[in-house]
Tab-separated table of C-alpha atoms in Angstrom:
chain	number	residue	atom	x	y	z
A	1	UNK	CA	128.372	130.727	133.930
A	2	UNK	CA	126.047	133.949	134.647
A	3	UNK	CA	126.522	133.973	138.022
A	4	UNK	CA	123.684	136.565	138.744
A	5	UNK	CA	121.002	134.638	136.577
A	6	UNK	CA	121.912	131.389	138.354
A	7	UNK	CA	121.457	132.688	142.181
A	8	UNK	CA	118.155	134.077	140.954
A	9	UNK	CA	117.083	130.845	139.658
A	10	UNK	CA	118.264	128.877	143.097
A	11	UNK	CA	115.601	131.432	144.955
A	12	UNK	CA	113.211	130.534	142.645
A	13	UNK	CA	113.797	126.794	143.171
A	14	UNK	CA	114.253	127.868	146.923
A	15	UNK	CA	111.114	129.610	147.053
A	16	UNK	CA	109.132	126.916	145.388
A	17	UNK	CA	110.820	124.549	147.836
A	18	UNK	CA	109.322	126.303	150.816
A	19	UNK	CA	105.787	125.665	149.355
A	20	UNK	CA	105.627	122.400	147.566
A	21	UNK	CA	104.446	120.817	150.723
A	22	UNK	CA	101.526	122.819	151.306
A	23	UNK	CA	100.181	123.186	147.809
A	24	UNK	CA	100.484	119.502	147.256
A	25	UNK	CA	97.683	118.950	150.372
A	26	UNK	CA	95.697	121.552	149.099
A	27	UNK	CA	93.403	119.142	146.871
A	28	UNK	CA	92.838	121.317	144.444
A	29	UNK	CA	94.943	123.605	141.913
A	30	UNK	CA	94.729	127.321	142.763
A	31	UNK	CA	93.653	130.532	140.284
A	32	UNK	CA	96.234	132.574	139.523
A	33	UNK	CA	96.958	135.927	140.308
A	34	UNK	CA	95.582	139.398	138.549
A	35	UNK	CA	98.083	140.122	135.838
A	36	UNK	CA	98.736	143.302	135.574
A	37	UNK	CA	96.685	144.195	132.483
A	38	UNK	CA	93.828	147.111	132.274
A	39	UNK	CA	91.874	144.112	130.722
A	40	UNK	CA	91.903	146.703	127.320
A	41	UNK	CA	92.914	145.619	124.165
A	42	UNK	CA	96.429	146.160	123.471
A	43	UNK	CA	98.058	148.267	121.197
A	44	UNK	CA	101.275	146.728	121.269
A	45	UNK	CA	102.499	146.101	125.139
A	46	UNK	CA	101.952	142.149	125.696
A	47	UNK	CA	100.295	141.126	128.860
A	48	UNK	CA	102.422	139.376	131.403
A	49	UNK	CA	101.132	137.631	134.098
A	50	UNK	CA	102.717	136.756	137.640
A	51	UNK	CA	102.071	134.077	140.138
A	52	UNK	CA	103.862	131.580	142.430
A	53	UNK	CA	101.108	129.645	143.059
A	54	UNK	CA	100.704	128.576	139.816
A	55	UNK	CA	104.575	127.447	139.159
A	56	UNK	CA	104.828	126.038	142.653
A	57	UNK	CA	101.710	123.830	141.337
A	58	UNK	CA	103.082	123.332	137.880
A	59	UNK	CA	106.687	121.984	139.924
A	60	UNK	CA	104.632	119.585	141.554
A	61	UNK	CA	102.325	118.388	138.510
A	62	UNK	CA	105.501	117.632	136.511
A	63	UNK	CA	108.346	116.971	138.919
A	64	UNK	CA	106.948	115.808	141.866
A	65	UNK	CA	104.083	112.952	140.955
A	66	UNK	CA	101.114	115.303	141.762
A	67	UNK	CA	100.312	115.517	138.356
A	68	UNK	CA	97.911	111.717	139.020
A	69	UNK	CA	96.263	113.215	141.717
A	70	UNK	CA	94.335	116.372	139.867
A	71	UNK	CA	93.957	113.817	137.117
A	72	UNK	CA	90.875	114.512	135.520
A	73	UNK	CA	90.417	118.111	137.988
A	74	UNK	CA	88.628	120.959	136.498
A	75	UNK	CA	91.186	123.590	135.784
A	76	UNK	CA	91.058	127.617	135.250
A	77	UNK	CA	94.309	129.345	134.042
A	78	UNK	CA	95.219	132.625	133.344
A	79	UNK	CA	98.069	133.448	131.100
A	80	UNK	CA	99.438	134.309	128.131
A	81	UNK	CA	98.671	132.810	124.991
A	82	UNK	CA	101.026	131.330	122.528
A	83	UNK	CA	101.189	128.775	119.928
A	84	UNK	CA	104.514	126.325	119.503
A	85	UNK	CA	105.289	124.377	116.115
A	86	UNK	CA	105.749	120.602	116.429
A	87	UNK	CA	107.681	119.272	113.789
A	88	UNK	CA	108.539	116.227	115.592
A	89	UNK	CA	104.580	115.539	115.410
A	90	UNK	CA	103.203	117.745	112.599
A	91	UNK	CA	101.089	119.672	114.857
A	92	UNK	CA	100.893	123.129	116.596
A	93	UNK	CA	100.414	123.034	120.248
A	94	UNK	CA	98.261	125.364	122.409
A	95	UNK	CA	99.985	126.836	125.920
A	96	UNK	CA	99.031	129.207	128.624
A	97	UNK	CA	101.760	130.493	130.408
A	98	UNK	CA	103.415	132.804	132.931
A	99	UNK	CA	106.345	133.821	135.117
A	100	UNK	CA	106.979	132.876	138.892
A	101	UNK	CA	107.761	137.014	139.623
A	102	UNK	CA	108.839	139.599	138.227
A	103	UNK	CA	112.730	138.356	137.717
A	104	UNK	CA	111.225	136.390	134.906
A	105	UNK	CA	113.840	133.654	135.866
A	106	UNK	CA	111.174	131.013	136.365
A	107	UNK	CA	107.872	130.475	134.307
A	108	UNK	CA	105.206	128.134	133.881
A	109	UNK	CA	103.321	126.484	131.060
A	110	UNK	CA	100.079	124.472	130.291
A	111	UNK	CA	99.307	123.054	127.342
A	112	UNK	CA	95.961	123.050	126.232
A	113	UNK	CA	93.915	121.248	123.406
A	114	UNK	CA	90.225	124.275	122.389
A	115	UNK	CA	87.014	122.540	122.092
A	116	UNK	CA	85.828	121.928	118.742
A	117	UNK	CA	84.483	125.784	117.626
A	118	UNK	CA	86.494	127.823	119.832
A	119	UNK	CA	88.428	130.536	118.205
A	120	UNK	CA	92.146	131.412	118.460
A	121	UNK	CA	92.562	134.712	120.305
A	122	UNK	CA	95.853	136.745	118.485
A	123	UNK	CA	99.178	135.195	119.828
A	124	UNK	CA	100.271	136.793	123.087
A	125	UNK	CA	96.903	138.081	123.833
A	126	UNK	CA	96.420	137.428	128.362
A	127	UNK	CA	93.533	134.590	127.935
A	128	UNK	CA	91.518	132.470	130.609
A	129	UNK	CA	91.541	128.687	129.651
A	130	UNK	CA	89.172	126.540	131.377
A	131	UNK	CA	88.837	122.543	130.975
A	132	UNK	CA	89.563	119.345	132.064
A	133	UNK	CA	93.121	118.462	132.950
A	134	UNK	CA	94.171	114.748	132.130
A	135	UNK	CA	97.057	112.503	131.541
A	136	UNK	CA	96.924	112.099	127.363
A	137	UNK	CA	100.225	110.027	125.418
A	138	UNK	CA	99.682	112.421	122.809
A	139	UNK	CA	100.273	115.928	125.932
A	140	UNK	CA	104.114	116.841	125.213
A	141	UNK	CA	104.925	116.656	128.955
A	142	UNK	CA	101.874	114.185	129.306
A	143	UNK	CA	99.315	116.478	130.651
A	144	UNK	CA	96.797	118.833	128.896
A	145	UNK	CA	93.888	120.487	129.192
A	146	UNK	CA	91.257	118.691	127.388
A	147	UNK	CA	87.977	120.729	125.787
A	148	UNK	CA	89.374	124.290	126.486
A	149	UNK	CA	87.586	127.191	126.525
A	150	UNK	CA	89.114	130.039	126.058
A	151	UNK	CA	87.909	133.879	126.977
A	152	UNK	CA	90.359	136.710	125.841
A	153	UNK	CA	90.738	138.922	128.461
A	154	UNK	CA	93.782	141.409	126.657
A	155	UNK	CA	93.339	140.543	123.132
A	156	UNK	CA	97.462	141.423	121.630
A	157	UNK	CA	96.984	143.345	118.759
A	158	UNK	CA	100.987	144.090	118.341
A	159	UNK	CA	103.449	143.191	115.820
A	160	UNK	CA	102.795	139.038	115.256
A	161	UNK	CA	104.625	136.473	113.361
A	162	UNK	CA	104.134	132.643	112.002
A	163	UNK	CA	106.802	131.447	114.739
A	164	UNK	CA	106.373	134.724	117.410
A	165	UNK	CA	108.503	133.231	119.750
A	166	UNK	CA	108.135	136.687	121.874
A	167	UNK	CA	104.743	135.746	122.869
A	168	UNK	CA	106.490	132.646	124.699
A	169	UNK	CA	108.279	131.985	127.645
A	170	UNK	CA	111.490	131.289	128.187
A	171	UNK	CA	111.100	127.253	128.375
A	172	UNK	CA	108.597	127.227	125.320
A	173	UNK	CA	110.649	129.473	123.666
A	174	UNK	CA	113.370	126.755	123.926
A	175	UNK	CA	111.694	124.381	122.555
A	176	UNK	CA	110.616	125.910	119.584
A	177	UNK	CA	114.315	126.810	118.947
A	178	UNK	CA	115.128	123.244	119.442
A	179	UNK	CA	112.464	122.233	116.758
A	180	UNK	CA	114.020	124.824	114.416
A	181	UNK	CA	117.363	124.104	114.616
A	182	UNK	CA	117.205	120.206	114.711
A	183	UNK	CA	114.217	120.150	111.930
A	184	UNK	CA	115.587	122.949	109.678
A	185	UNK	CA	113.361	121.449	106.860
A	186	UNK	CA	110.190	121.986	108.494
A	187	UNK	CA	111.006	125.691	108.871
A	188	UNK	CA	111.673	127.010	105.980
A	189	UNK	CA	111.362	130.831	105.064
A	190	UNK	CA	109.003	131.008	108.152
A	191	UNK	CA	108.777	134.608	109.459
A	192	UNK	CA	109.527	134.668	113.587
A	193	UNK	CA	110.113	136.899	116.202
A	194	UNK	CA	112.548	136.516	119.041
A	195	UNK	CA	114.521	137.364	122.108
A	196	UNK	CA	117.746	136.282	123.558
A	197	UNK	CA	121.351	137.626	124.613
A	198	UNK	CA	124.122	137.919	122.375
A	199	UNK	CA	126.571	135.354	122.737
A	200	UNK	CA	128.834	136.300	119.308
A	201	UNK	CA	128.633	138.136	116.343
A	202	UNK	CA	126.602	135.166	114.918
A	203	UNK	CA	124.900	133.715	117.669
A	204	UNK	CA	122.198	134.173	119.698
A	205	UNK	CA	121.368	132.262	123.137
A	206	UNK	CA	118.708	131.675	125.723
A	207	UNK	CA	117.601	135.385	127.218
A	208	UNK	CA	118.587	133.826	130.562
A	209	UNK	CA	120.086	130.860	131.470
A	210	UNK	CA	123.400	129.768	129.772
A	211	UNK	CA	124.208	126.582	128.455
A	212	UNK	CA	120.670	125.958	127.257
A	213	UNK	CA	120.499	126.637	123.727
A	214	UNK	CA	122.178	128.751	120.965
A	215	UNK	CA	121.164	129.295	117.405
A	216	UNK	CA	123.363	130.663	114.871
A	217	UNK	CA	122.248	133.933	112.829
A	218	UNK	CA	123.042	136.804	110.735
A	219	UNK	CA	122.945	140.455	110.870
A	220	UNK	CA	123.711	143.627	108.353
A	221	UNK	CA	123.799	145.807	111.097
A	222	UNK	CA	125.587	147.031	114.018
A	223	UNK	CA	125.663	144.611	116.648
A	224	UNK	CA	125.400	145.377	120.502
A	225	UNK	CA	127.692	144.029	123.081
A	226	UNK	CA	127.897	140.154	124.052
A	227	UNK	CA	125.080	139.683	126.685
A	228	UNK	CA	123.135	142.121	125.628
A	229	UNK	CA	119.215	141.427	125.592
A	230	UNK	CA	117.718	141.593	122.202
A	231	UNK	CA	114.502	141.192	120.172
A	232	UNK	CA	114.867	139.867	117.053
A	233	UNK	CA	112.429	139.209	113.539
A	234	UNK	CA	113.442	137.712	110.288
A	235	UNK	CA	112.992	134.436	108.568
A	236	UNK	CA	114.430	131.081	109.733
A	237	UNK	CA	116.765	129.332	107.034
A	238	UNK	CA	118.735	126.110	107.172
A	239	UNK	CA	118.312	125.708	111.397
A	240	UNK	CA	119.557	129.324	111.618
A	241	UNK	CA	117.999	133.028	111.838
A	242	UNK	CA	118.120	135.214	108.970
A	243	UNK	CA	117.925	138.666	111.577
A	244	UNK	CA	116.125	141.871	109.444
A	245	UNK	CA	115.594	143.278	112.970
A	246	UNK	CA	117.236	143.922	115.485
A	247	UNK	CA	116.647	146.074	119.018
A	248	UNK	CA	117.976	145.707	122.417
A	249	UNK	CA	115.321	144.809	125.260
């Protein structure tokens, strides 16, 4: 096991511990935090954004039965923007997401379905969603955020791909990998980007937890040592990653 990445994720559990109670009596779901953007267009740095608040709440929406009482709440969210395939259900799913801190151990996700009109910002661009959160069969985690409007508030106008798994967290990130690998058909020659640590000379794994997920892949070039944090682009082939790029984080 990585013993460093799992003590950070205990504080982060820790941490979130210590203020379950008191967000769960607050009544109503908190704004994030400022990310740390100019609020400028990008010319290639993605927007992060940071805020405890917001995964403390997300903990309790989705692990600890709050999610029925803000039922139906107005919600505003601040995040990053990115855009998962699901082949499971033919459809591509809407998130805005962020970290806990700055360890990036922890992150948080919403999902989010645009009101009829509204238009995509770029992938990874730091976006403001605002609509009404309710409990929908058709949610992924059974939540979403109903008649979103979105305002761009960084628009990303970096390097992009049809699967730009860079532009997601760690957890969504996950899941698309899981969709790749276990749907191979659906993804096809599909251009991606993303990140994750060297396990072996043909396998990448999650960027930070072990034991989560690992996708097999292939690579012309010199390879770095096991562990080490890459970013990867290619094209996905048979549930595996055909690697054209590669660069250490």
């Amino acid at each position: 096991m990585n013993v460093k990445r799992v003590k950070t994720f205990l504080l982060c559990l820790l941490s979130a511990a210590m203020l379950i109670s008191c967000t769960a009596c607050g009544g109503s779901p908190s704004k994030n935090e400022a990310a740390e953007s100019t609020g400028e267009e990008s010319s290639g740095t993605r927007p992060e954004q940071f805020s405890q608040d917001e995964y403390v709440l997300y903990q309790n929406v989705f692990y600890q039965d709050y999610g029925k009482e803000v039922d139906g709440t107005e919600f505003e969210k601040k995040g990053v923007f990115a855009s998962v395939y699901d082949a499971y259900n033919n459809r591509d799913r809407y998130y805005v997401w962020g970290y806990y801190d700055q360890t990036r151990c922890c992150d948080w996700q919403w999902e989010f379905v645009p009101a009829e009109g509204e238009t995509l910002p770029p992938t990874g661009s730091l976006v403001t969603v605002t609509g009404t959160f309710v409990s929908d069969a058709n949610a992924l985690d059974g939540y979403w955020i109903k008649d979103a409007r979105i305002k761009t508030e960084t628009a990303f106008s970096g390097q992009s791909a049809e699967l730009d798994m860079l532009s997601m967290s760690c957890t969504l990130e996950r899941v698309q990998m899981y969709n790749i690998m276990n749907l191979p058909d659906s993804f096809v020659n599909k251009e991606f980007l993303a990140y994750g640590r060297i396990a072996s000379m043909n396998t990448l794994e999650d960027p930070y937890y072990d034991d989560s997920w690992e996708i097999g892949f292939t690579w012309d070039g010199e390879l770095p040592a096991i562990g080490t944090l890459v970013a990867v682009s290619g094209t996905t082939k048979d549930g595996t990653l055909i690697v054209s790029s590669l660069n250490k984080m």
